[in-house]
Coordinates of N, CA and C in Angstrom, one line a residue:
I436 N -9.6 -15.6 -5.0 CA -8.2 -15.4 -5.5 C -8.2 -16.1 -6.9
I437 N -7.6 -15.3 -7.8 CA -7.4 -15.8 -9.2 C -5.9 -16.1 -9.3
L438 N -5.5 -17.3 -9.6 CA -4.1 -17.7 -9.7 C -3.7 -17.4 -11.2
T439 N -2.7 -16.5 -11.3 CA -2.3 -16.0 -12.6 C -1.1 -16.6 -13.2
E440 N -0.2 -17.1 -12.3 CA 1.1 -17.6 -12.7 C 1.9 -16.5 -13.5
G441 N 1.7 -15.2 -13.2 CA 2.4 -14.1 -13.8 C 1.7 -13.6 -15.1
R442 N 0.7 -14.2 -15.5 CA 0.0 -13.8 -16.8 C -1.1 -12.7 -16.5
P443 N -1.4 -11.9 -17.4 CA -2.5 -10.9 -17.2 C -3.8 -11.6 -17.1
V444 N -4.7 -11.1 -16.4 CA -6.0 -11.7 -16.2 C -7.0 -11.1 -17.2
P445 N -7.6 -11.9 -18.0 CA -8.6 -11.4 -19.0 C -9.8 -10.7 -18.2
S446 N -10.3 -9.7 -18.8 CA -11.4 -9.0 -18.1 C -12.6 -9.9 -17.9
S447 N -12.8 -10.8 -18.8 CA -14.0 -11.7 -18.7 C -13.9 -12.6 -17.4
V448 N -12.6 -12.9 -17.0 CA -12.4 -13.7 -15.8 C -12.8 -12.8 -14.6
I449 N -12.3 -11.6 -14.6 CA -12.6 -10.7 -13.5 C -14.1 -10.5 -13.4
I450 N -14.8 -10.3 -14.5 CA -16.3 -10.0 -14.4 C -17.0 -11.3 -13.9
T451 N -16.6 -12.5 -14.4 CA -17.2 -13.7 -13.9 C -17.0 -13.9 -12.4
A452 N -15.8 -13.7 -11.9 CA -15.5 -13.8 -10.5 C -16.3 -12.8 -9.7
A453 N -16.4 -11.6 -10.2 CA -17.2 -10.5 -9.5 C -18.7 -10.9 -9.5
E454 N -19.2 -11.5 -10.5 CA -20.6 -11.9 -10.6 C -20.9 -13.0 -9.6
I455 N -20.0 -13.9 -9.4 CA -20.1 -15.0 -8.5 C -20.1 -14.4 -7.0
L456 N -19.1 -13.6 -6.8 CA -19.0 -13.0 -5.5 C -20.3 -12.2 -5.1
S457 N -20.7 -11.4 -6.1 CA -21.9 -10.6 -5.9 C -23.2 -11.5 -5.6
A458 N -23.2 -12.6 -6.2 CA -24.4 -13.5 -6.0 C -24.3 -14.1 -4.6
D459 N -23.2 -14.1 -4.0 CA -23.0 -14.6 -2.6 C -23.2 -13.5 -1.5
G460 N -23.8 -12.4 -2.0 CA -24.1 -11.3 -1.0 C -23.0 -10.3 -1.0
G461 N -22.1 -10.2 -2.0 CA -21.0 -9.3 -2.0 C -21.4 -7.9 -2.5
G462 N -22.6 -7.7 -3.0 CA -23.0 -6.4 -3.5 C -22.9 -6.3 -5.0
D463 N -23.2 -5.2 -5.6 CA -23.2 -5.0 -7.0 C -21.9 -4.3 -7.5
E464 N -21.1 -3.7 -6.6 CA -19.8 -3.2 -6.9 C -18.7 -4.0 -6.2
I465 N -17.8 -4.5 -7.0 CA -16.8 -5.4 -6.4 C -15.4 -4.7 -6.7
D466 N -14.6 -4.6 -5.6 CA -13.2 -4.1 -5.8 C -12.3 -5.3 -6.0
Y467 N -11.2 -5.1 -6.8 CA -10.2 -6.1 -7.0 C -8.8 -5.4 -7.1
T468 N -7.8 -6.2 -6.7 CA -6.4 -5.7 -6.7 C -5.5 -6.9 -6.7
E469 N -4.2 -6.6 -6.9 CA -3.2 -7.7 -6.8 C -3.0 -8.0 -5.3
R470 N -2.6 -9.3 -5.1 CA -2.4 -9.7 -3.7 C -1.3 -8.8 -3.0
K471 N -0.3 -8.3 -3.7 CA 0.7 -7.5 -3.1 C 0.1 -6.2 -2.5
N472 N -1.1 -5.8 -2.9 CA -1.7 -4.6 -2.4 C -2.6 -4.8 -1.2
V473 N -2.7 -6.1 -0.7 CA -3.6 -6.4 0.4 C -2.7 -6.6 1.6
K474 N -3.0 -5.9 2.7 CA -2.3 -5.9 3.9 C -3.2 -6.2 5.1
R475 N -2.8 -7.0 6.0 CA -3.5 -7.3 7.2 C -3.5 -6.1 8.1
I476 N -4.6 -5.8 8.8 CA -4.7 -4.7 9.7 C -4.1 -5.1 11.0
K477 N -3.0 -4.3 11.5 CA -2.4 -4.6 12.7 C -3.4 -4.6 13.9
N478 N -3.4 -5.6 14.7 CA -4.3 -5.8 15.8 C -5.8 -5.9 15.3
G479 N -6.0 -6.2 14.1 CA -7.3 -6.4 13.6 C -7.8 -7.8 13.8
H480 N -9.1 -8.0 13.6 CA -9.7 -9.3 13.7 C -9.2 -10.2 12.6
P481 N -9.2 -11.5 12.8 CA -8.8 -12.4 11.7 C -9.6 -12.1 10.4
G482 N -8.8 -12.0 9.3 CA -9.4 -11.8 8.0 C -9.6 -10.3 7.7
Q483 N -9.4 -9.4 8.7 CA -9.6 -8.0 8.5 C -8.3 -7.4 7.7
V484 N -8.6 -6.8 6.6 CA -7.5 -6.3 5.7 C -7.8 -4.9 5.2
T485 N -6.8 -4.3 4.7 CA -6.9 -3.0 3.9 C -6.3 -3.3 2.6
Y486 N -6.6 -2.5 1.6 CA -6.0 -2.7 0.3 C -5.9 -1.4 -0.5
T487 N -4.9 -1.3 -1.4 CA -4.7 -0.1 -2.2 C -4.6 -0.5 -3.6
N488 N -4.5 0.5 -4.5 CA -4.3 0.3 -5.9 C -5.4 -0.6 -6.5
Y489 N -6.6 -0.4 -6.2 CA -7.7 -1.3 -6.6 C -8.5 -0.7 -7.7
K490 N -9.3 -1.5 -8.4 CA -10.3 -1.1 -9.4 C -11.6 -1.7 -8.9
T491 N -12.7 -1.1 -9.4 CA -14.0 -1.5 -9.1 C -14.8 -1.8 -10.3
V492 N -15.5 -3.0 -10.3 CA -16.4 -3.3 -11.4 C -17.8 -3.4 -10.8
S493 N -18.8 -3.0 -11.7 CA -20.2 -3.1 -11.3 C -20.8 -4.2 -12.1
V494 N -21.4 -5.2 -11.4 CA -22.0 -6.4 -12.0 C -23.4 -6.7 -11.5
K495 N -24.1 -7.5 -12.2 CA -25.3 -8.1 -11.7 C -25.0 -9.4 -11.1
P496 N -25.6 -9.8 -10.0 CA -25.3 -11.1 -9.4 C -25.6 -12.2 -10.3
N497 N -24.7 -13.2 -10.4 CA -24.9 -14.4 -11.2 C -24.1 -15.5 -10.6
P498 N -24.7 -16.5 -10.0 CA -23.9 -17.6 -9.4 C -23.1 -18.5 -10.3
H499 N -23.4 -18.4 -11.6 CA -22.7 -19.2 -12.6 C -22.7 -20.7 -12.2
P500 N -23.9 -21.3 -12.1 CA -23.9 -22.7 -11.6 C -23.2 -23.7 -12.6
E501 N -22.9 -23.2 -13.8 CA -22.2 -24.1 -14.8 C -20.8 -24.2 -14.5
I502 N -20.2 -23.4 -13.6 CA -18.8 -23.4 -13.2 C -18.7 -24.2 -11.9
E503 N -17.8 -25.2 -11.9 CA -17.6 -26.0 -10.7 C -16.7 -25.2 -9.8
K504 N -17.2 -25.1 -8.6 CA -16.4 -24.4 -7.5 C -15.4 -25.3 -6.9
K505 N -14.1 -24.9 -6.9 CA -13.1 -25.8 -6.4 C -12.7 -25.2 -5.0
Q506 N -12.6 -26.0 -4.0 CA -12.3 -25.6 -2.7 C -10.8 -25.8 -2.4

C-alpha cells in the first residue's frame, strides 16, 4: 500500500514498489490500482479480493535493500 494523502504517485515509486514485490516472489508483471477498486470476495477466504481499473507494470526483481521496510 502506498499512502498518497491525495497526491499523485510518481511512476518511480510504483516501479520501485513493484520491483520489491517481484523480488518477494510476486512475479515479473505486477498489477496496481487505487484502494477504492479493491473489493473483498463474498464468502472468500481471508485476504481474497478482486480488483478493477488496474494497470500492469513489467519489472525485474530487485529487493532494494537500501530502503528500510516499515511494518
